[in-house]
Amino acid sequence: MPRIKESPNGGNHAIIIDKFENGLVYIRDPWPIEGINKGKGVEATIKLEDFEVAWSRTGKYAFWFKK
């Protein structure tokens, strides 16, 4: 499970990548935007290039594709 950022309290935070398809990344974030125990997580579809930019900002982890 990829980690994309640190949580507000300094701990790790993870996202779930469901698939890469046609230049899009399908992700789920189990952490609600409103905070823990305040709603449901988030599902999103973003362009691969936008994901790459966001991921590179973490400065910690690499990703690659298996064909």
CSV table of N, CA and C in Angstrom, one decimal:
chain,number,residue,atom,x,y,z
A,1,MET,N,0.9,-1.2,0.0
A,1,MET,CA,0.0,0.0,0.0
A,1,MET,C,0.9,1.2,0.0
A,2,PRO,N,0.8,2.1,-1.0
A,2,PRO,CA,1.6,3.3,-1.1
A,2,PRO,C,1.3,4.3,0.0
A,3,ARG,N,2.4,4.9,0.5
A,3,ARG,CA,2.2,6.0,1.4
A,3,ARG,C,2.5,7.3,0.6
A,4,ILE,N,1.6,8.3,0.7
A,4,ILE,CA,1.8,9.5,-0.1
A,4,ILE,C,2.1,10.7,0.8
A,5,LYS,N,1.8,10.7,2.0
A,5,LYS,CA,2.1,11.9,2.9
A,5,LYS,C,2.1,11.4,4.3
A,6,GLU,N,2.5,12.4,5.2
A,6,GLU,CA,2.4,12.1,6.6
A,6,GLU,C,1.1,12.7,7.1
A,7,SER,N,0.6,12.0,8.1
A,7,SER,CA,-0.7,12.5,8.7
A,7,SER,C,-0.4,13.8,9.5
A,8,PRO,N,-1.4,14.5,9.9
A,8,PRO,CA,-1.2,15.8,10.6
A,8,PRO,C,-0.4,15.6,12.0
A,9,ASN,N,-0.6,14.4,12.5
A,9,ASN,CA,0.1,14.1,13.8
A,9,ASN,C,1.5,13.6,13.6
A,10,GLY,N,2.0,13.5,12.4
A,10,GLY,CA,3.4,13.1,12.1
A,10,GLY,C,3.5,11.6,11.7
A,11,GLY,N,2.4,10.9,11.8
A,11,GLY,CA,2.5,9.4,11.5
A,11,GLY,C,2.3,9.2,10.0
A,12,ASN,N,2.4,8.0,9.6
A,12,ASN,CA,2.3,7.7,8.2
A,12,ASN,C,0.8,7.6,7.8
A,13,HIS,N,0.6,7.9,6.5
A,13,HIS,CA,-0.7,7.8,5.9
A,13,HIS,C,-0.6,7.1,4.6
A,14,ALA,N,-1.6,6.2,4.4
A,14,ALA,CA,-1.6,5.4,3.2
A,14,ALA,C,-2.8,5.6,2.3
A,15,ILE,N,-2.6,5.3,1.0
A,15,ILE,CA,-3.7,5.3,0.1
A,15,ILE,C,-3.7,3.9,-0.6
A,16,ILE,N,-4.8,3.6,-1.2
A,16,ILE,CA,-5.0,2.4,-2.0
A,16,ILE,C,-5.1,2.7,-3.4
A,17,ILE,N,-4.2,2.1,-4.2
A,17,ILE,CA,-4.3,2.3,-5.7
A,17,ILE,C,-5.0,1.0,-6.2
A,18,ASP,N,-6.2,1.3,-6.8
A,18,ASP,CA,-7.0,0.1,-7.3
A,18,ASP,C,-6.5,-0.3,-8.7
A,19,LYS,N,-6.2,0.7,-9.6
A,19,LYS,CA,-5.7,0.4,-10.9
A,19,LYS,C,-5.2,1.6,-11.6
A,20,PHE,N,-4.4,1.4,-12.6
A,20,PHE,CA,-3.9,2.4,-13.6
A,20,PHE,C,-4.6,1.9,-14.9
A,21,GLU,N,-5.3,2.8,-15.6
A,21,GLU,CA,-5.9,2.5,-16.8
A,21,GLU,C,-6.2,3.7,-17.7
A,22,ASN,N,-5.7,3.6,-19.0
A,22,ASN,CA,-5.9,4.7,-19.9
A,22,ASN,C,-5.4,6.0,-19.4
A,23,GLY,N,-4.3,6.0,-18.8
A,23,GLY,CA,-3.7,7.3,-18.3
A,23,GLY,C,-4.3,7.8,-17.0
A,24,LEU,N,-5.1,7.0,-16.4
A,24,LEU,CA,-5.8,7.5,-15.1
A,24,LEU,C,-5.4,6.6,-14.0
A,25,VAL,N,-5.4,7.1,-12.8
A,25,VAL,CA,-5.1,6.4,-11.6
A,25,VAL,C,-6.3,6.4,-10.7
A,26,TYR,N,-6.8,5.2,-10.3
A,26,TYR,CA,-8.0,5.1,-9.5
A,26,TYR,C,-7.5,4.8,-8.1
A,27,ILE,N,-7.8,5.7,-7.2
A,27,ILE,CA,-7.3,5.6,-5.8
A,27,ILE,C,-8.4,5.7,-4.8
A,28,ARG,N,-8.2,5.1,-3.6
A,28,ARG,CA,-9.1,5.3,-2.5
A,28,ARG,C,-8.2,5.7,-1.3
A,29,ASP,N,-8.8,6.6,-0.5
A,29,ASP,CA,-8.1,7.1,0.7
A,29,ASP,C,-9.1,6.8,1.8
A,30,PRO,N,-8.7,5.8,2.7
A,30,PRO,CA,-9.6,5.4,3.8
A,30,PRO,C,-9.8,6.5,4.8
A,31,TRP,N,-8.9,7.5,4.8
A,31,TRP,CA,-9.0,8.6,5.8
A,31,TRP,C,-10.0,9.7,5.4
A,32,PRO,N,-11.1,9.9,6.1
A,32,PRO,CA,-12.0,11.0,5.7
A,32,PRO,C,-11.4,12.3,5.6
A,33,ILE,N,-11.8,13.2,4.7
A,33,ILE,CA,-11.3,14.5,4.6
A,33,ILE,C,-11.6,15.3,5.9
A,34,GLU,N,-12.7,15.0,6.6
A,34,GLU,CA,-13.1,15.7,7.8
A,34,GLU,C,-12.3,15.2,9.0
A,35,GLY,N,-11.6,14.1,8.9
A,35,GLY,CA,-10.8,13.6,10.0
A,35,GLY,C,-11.3,12.2,10.4
A,36,ILE,N,-10.5,11.5,11.2
A,36,ILE,CA,-10.8,10.2,11.7
A,36,ILE,C,-12.1,10.2,12.4
A,37,ASN,N,-12.9,9.1,12.1
A,37,ASN,CA,-14.2,8.9,12.7
A,37,ASN,C,-15.2,10.0,12.4
A,38,LYS,N,-15.0,10.7,11.3
A,38,LYS,CA,-15.9,11.8,10.9
A,38,LYS,C,-16.3,11.7,9.4
A,39,GLY,N,-16.9,10.6,9.1
A,39,GLY,CA,-17.4,10.4,7.7
A,39,GLY,C,-16.7,9.2,7.1
A,40,LYS,N,-16.8,9.2,5.8
A,40,LYS,CA,-16.2,8.1,5.0
A,40,LYS,C,-15.0,8.5,4.2
A,41,GLY,N,-14.2,7.6,3.8
A,41,GLY,CA,-13.0,7.9,3.0
A,41,GLY,C,-13.4,8.4,1.7
A,42,VAL,N,-12.4,8.6,0.8
A,42,VAL,CA,-12.5,9.3,-0.4
A,42,VAL,C,-12.1,8.3,-1.6
A,43,GLU,N,-12.9,8.4,-2.7
A,43,GLU,CA,-12.5,7.7,-3.9
A,43,GLU,C,-12.2,8.7,-4.9
A,44,ALA,N,-11.2,8.5,-5.7
A,44,ALA,CA,-10.8,9.6,-6.7
A,44,ALA,C,-10.2,8.9,-7.9
A,45,THR,N,-10.4,9.6,-9.1
A,45,THR,CA,-9.7,9.2,-10.3
A,45,THR,C,-8.9,10.5,-10.8
A,46,ILE,N,-7.6,10.3,-10.9
A,46,ILE,CA,-6.8,11.4,-11.3
A,46,ILE,C,-5.9,11.1,-12.5
A,47,LYS,N,-5.5,12.0,-13.3
A,47,LYS,CA,-4.6,11.8,-14.4
A,47,LYS,C,-3.3,11.3,-13.9
A,48,LEU,N,-2.7,10.4,-14.6
A,48,LEU,CA,-1.4,9.8,-14.2
A,48,LEU,C,-0.3,10.9,-14.0
A,49,GLU,N,-0.3,11.9,-14.9
A,49,GLU,CA,0.7,12.9,-14.7
A,49,GLU,C,0.5,13.7,-13.5
A,50,ASP,N,-0.7,13.9,-13.1
A,50,ASP,CA,-1.0,14.7,-11.8
A,50,ASP,C,-0.6,13.8,-10.6
A,51,PHE,N,-0.9,12.5,-10.7
A,51,PHE,CA,-0.4,11.6,-9.6
A,51,PHE,C,1.1,11.6,-9.5
A,52,GLU,N,1.8,11.6,-10.6
A,52,GLU,CA,3.3,11.6,-10.6
A,52,GLU,C,3.8,12.9,-9.9
A,53,VAL,N,3.2,14.0,-10.2
A,53,VAL,CA,3.6,15.3,-9.6
A,53,VAL,C,3.4,15.2,-8.1
A,54,ALA,N,2.2,14.8,-7.6
A,54,ALA,CA,1.9,14.7,-6.2
A,54,ALA,C,2.8,13.7,-5.5
A,55,TRP,N,3.0,12.6,-6.2
A,55,TRP,CA,3.9,11.6,-5.6
A,55,TRP,C,5.3,12.1,-5.4
A,56,SER,N,5.8,12.8,-6.4
A,56,SER,CA,7.2,13.3,-6.4
A,56,SER,C,7.4,14.3,-5.3
A,57,ARG,N,6.4,15.0,-4.9
A,57,ARG,CA,6.5,16.0,-3.8
A,57,ARG,C,6.7,15.3,-2.4
A,58,THR,N,6.4,14.1,-2.3
A,58,THR,CA,6.7,13.4,-1.0
A,58,THR,C,8.2,13.2,-0.8
A,59,GLY,N,9.0,13.1,-1.9
A,59,GLY,CA,10.4,13.0,-1.8
A,59,GLY,C,10.9,11.7,-1.2
A,60,LYS,N,10.1,10.7,-1.0
A,60,LYS,CA,10.5,9.6,-0.2
A,60,LYS,C,10.4,8.2,-0.9
A,61,TYR,N,9.5,8.1,-1.8
A,61,TYR,CA,9.2,6.8,-2.4
A,61,TYR,C,9.1,6.8,-3.9
A,62,ALA,N,9.5,5.8,-4.5
A,62,ALA,CA,9.4,5.7,-6.0
A,62,ALA,C,8.2,4.7,-6.3
A,63,PHE,N,7.8,4.8,-7.6
A,63,PHE,CA,6.8,3.8,-8.1
A,63,PHE,C,7.2,3.5,-9.5
A,64,TRP,N,6.8,2.4,-9.9
A,64,TRP,CA,7.1,1.9,-11.3
A,64,TRP,C,5.9,1.0,-11.7
A,65,PHE,N,5.9,0.8,-13.0
A,65,PHE,CA,4.8,-0.1,-13.6
A,65,PHE,C,5.3,-1.4,-14.0
A,66,LYS,N,4.6,-2.4,-13.8
A,66,LYS,CA,4.9,-3.8,-14.3
A,66,LYS,C,4.0,-4.0,-15.5
A,67,LYS,N,4.6,-4.4,-16.6
A,67,LYS,CA,3.7,-4.7,-17.8
A,67,LYS,C,3.5,-6.1,-18.0
